[in-house]
Short mmCIF file of C-alpha atoms in Angstrom, two decimals:
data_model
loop_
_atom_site.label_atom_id
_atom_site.label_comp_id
_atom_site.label_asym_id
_atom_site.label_seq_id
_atom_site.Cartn_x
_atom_site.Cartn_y
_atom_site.Cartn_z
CA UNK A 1 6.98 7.73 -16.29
CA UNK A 2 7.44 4.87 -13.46
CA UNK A 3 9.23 2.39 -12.03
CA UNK A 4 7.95 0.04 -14.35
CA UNK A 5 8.21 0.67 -18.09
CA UNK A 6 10.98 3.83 -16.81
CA UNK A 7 14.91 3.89 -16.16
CA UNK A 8 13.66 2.63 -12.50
CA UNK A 9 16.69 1.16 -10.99
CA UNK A 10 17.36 3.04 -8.00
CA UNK A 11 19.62 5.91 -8.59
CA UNK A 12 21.06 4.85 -4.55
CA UNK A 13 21.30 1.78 -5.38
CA UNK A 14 21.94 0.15 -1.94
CA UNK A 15 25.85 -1.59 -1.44
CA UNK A 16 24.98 -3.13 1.66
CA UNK A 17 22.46 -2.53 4.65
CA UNK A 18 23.03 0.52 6.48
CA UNK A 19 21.77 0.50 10.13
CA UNK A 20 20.10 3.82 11.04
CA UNK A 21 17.67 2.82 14.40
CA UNK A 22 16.41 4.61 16.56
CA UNK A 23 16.67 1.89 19.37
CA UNK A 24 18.97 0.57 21.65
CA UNK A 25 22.11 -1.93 20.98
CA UNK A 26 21.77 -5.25 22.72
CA UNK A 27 25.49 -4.07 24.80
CA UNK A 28 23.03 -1.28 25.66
CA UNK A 29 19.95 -3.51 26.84
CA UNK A 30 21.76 -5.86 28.27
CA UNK A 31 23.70 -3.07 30.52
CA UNK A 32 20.22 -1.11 31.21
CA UNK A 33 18.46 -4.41 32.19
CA UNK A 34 21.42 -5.24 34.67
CA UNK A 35 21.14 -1.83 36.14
CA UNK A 36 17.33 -2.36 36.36
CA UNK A 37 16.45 0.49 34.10
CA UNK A 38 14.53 -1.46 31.42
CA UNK A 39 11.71 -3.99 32.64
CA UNK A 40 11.80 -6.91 31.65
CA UNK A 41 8.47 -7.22 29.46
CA UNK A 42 9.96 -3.92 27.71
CA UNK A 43 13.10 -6.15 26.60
CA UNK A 44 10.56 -8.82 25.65
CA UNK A 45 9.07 -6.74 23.16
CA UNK A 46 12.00 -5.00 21.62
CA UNK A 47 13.80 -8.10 21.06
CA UNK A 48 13.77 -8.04 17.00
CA UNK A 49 14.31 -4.00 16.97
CA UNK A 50 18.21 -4.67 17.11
CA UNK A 51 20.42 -4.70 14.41
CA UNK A 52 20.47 -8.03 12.22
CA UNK A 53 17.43 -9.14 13.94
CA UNK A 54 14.06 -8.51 11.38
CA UNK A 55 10.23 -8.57 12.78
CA UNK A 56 8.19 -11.56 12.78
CA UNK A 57 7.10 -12.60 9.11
CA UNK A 58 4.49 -14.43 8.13
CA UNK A 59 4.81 -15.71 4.18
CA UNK A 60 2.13 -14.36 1.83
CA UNK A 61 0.78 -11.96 4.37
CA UNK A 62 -0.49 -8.79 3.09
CA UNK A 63 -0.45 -5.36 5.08
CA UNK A 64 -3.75 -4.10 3.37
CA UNK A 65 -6.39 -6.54 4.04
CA UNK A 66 -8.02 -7.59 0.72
CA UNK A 67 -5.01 -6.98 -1.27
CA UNK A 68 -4.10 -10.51 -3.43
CA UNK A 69 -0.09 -10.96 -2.63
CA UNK A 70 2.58 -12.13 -5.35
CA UNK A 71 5.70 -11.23 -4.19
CA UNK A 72 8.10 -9.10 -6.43
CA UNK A 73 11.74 -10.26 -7.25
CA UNK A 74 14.18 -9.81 -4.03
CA UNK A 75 16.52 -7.92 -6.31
CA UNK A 76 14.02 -5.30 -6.99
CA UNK A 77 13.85 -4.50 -3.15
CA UNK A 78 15.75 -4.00 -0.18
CA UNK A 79 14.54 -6.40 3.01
CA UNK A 80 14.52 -3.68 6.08
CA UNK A 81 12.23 -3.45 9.29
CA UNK A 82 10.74 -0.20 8.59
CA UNK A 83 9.85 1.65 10.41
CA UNK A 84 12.53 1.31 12.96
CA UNK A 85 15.06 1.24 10.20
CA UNK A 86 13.35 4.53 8.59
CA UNK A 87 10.46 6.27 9.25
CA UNK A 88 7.54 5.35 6.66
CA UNK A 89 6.67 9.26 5.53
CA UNK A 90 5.24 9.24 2.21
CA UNK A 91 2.71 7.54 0.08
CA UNK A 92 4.06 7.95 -4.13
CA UNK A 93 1.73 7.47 -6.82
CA UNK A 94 3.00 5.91 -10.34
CA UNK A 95 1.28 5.30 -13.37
CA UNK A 96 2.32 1.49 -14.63
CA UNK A 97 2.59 2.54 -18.33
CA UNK A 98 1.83 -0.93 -19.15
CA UNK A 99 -1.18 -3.36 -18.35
CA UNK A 100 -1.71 -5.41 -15.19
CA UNK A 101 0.22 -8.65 -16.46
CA UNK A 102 3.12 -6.82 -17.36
CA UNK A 103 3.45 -5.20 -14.75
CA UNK A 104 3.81 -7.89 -12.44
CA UNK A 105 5.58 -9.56 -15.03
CA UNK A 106 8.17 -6.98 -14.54
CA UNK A 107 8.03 -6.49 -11.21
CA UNK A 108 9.39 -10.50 -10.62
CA UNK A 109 11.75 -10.29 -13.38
CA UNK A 110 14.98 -9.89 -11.39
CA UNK A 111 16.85 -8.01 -14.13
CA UNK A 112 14.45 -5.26 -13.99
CA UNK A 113 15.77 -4.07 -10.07
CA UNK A 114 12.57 -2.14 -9.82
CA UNK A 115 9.26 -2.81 -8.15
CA UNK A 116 6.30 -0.66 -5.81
CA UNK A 117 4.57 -2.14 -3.27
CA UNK A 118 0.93 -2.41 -4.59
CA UNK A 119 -0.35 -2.56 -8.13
CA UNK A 120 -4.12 -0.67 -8.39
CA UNK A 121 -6.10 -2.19 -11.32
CA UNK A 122 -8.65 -0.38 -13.08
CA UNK A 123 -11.48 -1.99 -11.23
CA UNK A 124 -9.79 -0.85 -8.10
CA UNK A 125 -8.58 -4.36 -6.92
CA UNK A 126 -5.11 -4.09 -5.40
CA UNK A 127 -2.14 -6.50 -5.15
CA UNK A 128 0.95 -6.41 -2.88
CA UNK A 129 4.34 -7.30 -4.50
CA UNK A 130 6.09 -6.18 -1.28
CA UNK A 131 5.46 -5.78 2.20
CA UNK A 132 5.68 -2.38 3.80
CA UNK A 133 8.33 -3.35 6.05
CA UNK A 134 10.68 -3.45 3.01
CA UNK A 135 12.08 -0.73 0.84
CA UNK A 136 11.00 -1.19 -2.76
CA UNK A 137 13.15 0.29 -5.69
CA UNK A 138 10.26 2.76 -6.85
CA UNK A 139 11.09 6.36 -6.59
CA UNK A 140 14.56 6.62 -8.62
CA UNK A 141 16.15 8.22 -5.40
CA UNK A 142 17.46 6.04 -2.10
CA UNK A 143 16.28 8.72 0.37
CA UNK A 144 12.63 8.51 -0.31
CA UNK A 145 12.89 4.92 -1.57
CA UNK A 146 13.33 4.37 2.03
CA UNK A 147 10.63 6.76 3.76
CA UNK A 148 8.22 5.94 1.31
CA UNK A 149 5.28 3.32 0.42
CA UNK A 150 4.65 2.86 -4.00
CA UNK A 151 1.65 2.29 -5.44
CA UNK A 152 1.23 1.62 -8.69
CA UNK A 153 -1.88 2.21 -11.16
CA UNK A 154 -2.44 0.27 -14.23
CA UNK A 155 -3.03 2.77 -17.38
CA UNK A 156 -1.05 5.06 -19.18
CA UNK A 157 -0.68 8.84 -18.36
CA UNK A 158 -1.86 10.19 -21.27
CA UNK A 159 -5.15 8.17 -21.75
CA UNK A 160 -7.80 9.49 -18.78
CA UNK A 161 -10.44 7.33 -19.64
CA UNK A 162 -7.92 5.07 -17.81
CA UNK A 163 -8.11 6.07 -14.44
CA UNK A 164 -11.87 4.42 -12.99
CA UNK A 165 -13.76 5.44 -10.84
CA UNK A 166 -13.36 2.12 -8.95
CA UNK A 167 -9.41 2.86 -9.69
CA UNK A 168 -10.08 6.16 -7.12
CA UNK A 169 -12.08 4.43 -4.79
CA UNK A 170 -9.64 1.42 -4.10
CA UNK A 171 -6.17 2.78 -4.49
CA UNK A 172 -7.53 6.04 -1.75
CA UNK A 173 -9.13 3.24 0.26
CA UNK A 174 -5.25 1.67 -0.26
CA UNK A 175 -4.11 5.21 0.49
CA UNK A 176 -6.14 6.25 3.67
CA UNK A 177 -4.83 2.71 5.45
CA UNK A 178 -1.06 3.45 4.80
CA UNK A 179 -1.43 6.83 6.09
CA UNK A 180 -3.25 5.53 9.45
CA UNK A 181 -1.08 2.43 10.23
CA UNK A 182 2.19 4.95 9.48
CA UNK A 183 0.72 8.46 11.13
CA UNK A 184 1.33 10.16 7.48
CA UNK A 185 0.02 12.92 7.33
CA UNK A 186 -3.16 13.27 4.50
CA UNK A 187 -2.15 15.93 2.69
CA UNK A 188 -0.21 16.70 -0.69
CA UNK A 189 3.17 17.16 0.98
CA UNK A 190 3.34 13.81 2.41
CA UNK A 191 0.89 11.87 -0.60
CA UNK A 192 3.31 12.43 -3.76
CA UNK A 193 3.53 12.03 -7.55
CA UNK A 194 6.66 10.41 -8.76
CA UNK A 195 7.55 13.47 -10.92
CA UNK A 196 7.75 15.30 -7.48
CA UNK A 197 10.54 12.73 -6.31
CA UNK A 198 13.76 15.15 -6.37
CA UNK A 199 16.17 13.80 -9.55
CA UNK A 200 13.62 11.82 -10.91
CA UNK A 201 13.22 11.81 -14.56
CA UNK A 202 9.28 10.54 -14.58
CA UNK A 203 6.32 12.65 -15.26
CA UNK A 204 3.34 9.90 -13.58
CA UNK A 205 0.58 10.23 -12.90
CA UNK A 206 0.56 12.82 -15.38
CA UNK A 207 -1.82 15.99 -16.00
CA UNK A 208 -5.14 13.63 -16.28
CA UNK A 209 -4.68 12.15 -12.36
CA UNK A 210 -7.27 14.11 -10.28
CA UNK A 211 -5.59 15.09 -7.24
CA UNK A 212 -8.46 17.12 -5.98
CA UNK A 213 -10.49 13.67 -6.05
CA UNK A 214 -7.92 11.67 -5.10
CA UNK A 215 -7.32 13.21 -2.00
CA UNK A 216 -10.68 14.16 -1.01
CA UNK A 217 -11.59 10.30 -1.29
CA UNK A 218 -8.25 9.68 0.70
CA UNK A 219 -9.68 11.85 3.38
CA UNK A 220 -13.28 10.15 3.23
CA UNK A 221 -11.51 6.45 3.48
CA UNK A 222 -9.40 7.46 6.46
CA UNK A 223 -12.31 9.02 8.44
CA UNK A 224 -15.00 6.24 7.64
CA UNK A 225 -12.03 4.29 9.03
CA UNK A 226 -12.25 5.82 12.46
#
């Protein structure tokens, strides 16, 4: 099952921010740039990598171009600077278990404390809930909640007929651009089902989802991209 229709709340469910950066404190910049270690165009452009301090945002921007945005309930995701807060890793594919209006529906409905990134509709058109900076309550576990981007596909995991050609086409077009703007690797160790998300308790996308496809069109997107 998924974050949508599922138990999805995530199992980690966060208590507070928890700083884990892999960049310097401003004590520390401020002390390097006095001792003339760290130019002054590098401080320029590391300003918003300190704590408390998020990236630029623009409102309604979309990291996939083409995708339509609605933004998701805030309770159903953490805000975070990925990936200097964690390192974007993994790409996990859900199955909505529901149709495209409920599963928005559900994914601004505050109560719910789910949501993925991107919804894939059968005709392959994709929206973003969520921006890929942020870590979306998708996977049922904290860990890869944080390391990971969700994508969503509207059908049901027991009806093939469900999952389009054009479904294929856009959500590996989806796929291929995550992977390049993250360095993920293409490959079925880093591009994940949810029922391969340790404790979870979901079985998308289910026996019918054609990994073989999927992956070989993932592959095709990300080199036509080059």
């Amino acid at each position: 099952m998924n974050a949508t229709t599922g138990s999805g709340k995530d199992k980690g469910k966060d208590g507070g921010r928890r700083v884990r950066r892999r960049t310097l404190l401003i004590g520390g910049l401020a002390t390097a740039a006095g001792a003339g270690l760290v130019a002054r165009e590098d401080l320029s452009r590391a300003w918003w990598r300190v704590p408390g301090v998020e990236k630029p945002r623009v409102e309604g921007a979309v990291d996939y171009p083409g995708a339509r945005w609605t933004a998701a309930s805030e309770a159903n995701y953490r805000r975070a600077d990925r990936p200097d807060d964690y390192p974007v890793e993994l790409v996990v594919v859900h199955i909505t278990q529901c149709e495209y209006r409920t599963a928005v529906k559900v994914f601004k409905d505050p109560g719910h404390q789910a949501a993925a990134h991107y919804i894939v509709d059968r005709d392959g058109h994709v929206t973003q809930m969520i921006r890929e900076l942020d870590v979306a309550y998708h996977a049922g576990n904290r860990d890869y909640n944080e390391r990971s981007v969700g994508i969503e596909h509207v059908g049901f995991v027991d009806r093939p007929q469900d999952f389009t050609a054009a479904m294929y086409e856009g959500s590996a077009r989806l796929t291929a651009g995550i992977c390049e703007r993250h360095g993920i690797p293409v490959d079925r160790k880093h591009v994940i089902g949810h029922h391969e998300v340790p404790g979870a308790d979901h079985t998308d996308p289910g026996p019918h989802w054609d990994w073989d496809r999927y992956m070989k069109l993932v592959r095709g997107a990300l080199k036509n991209r080059a």
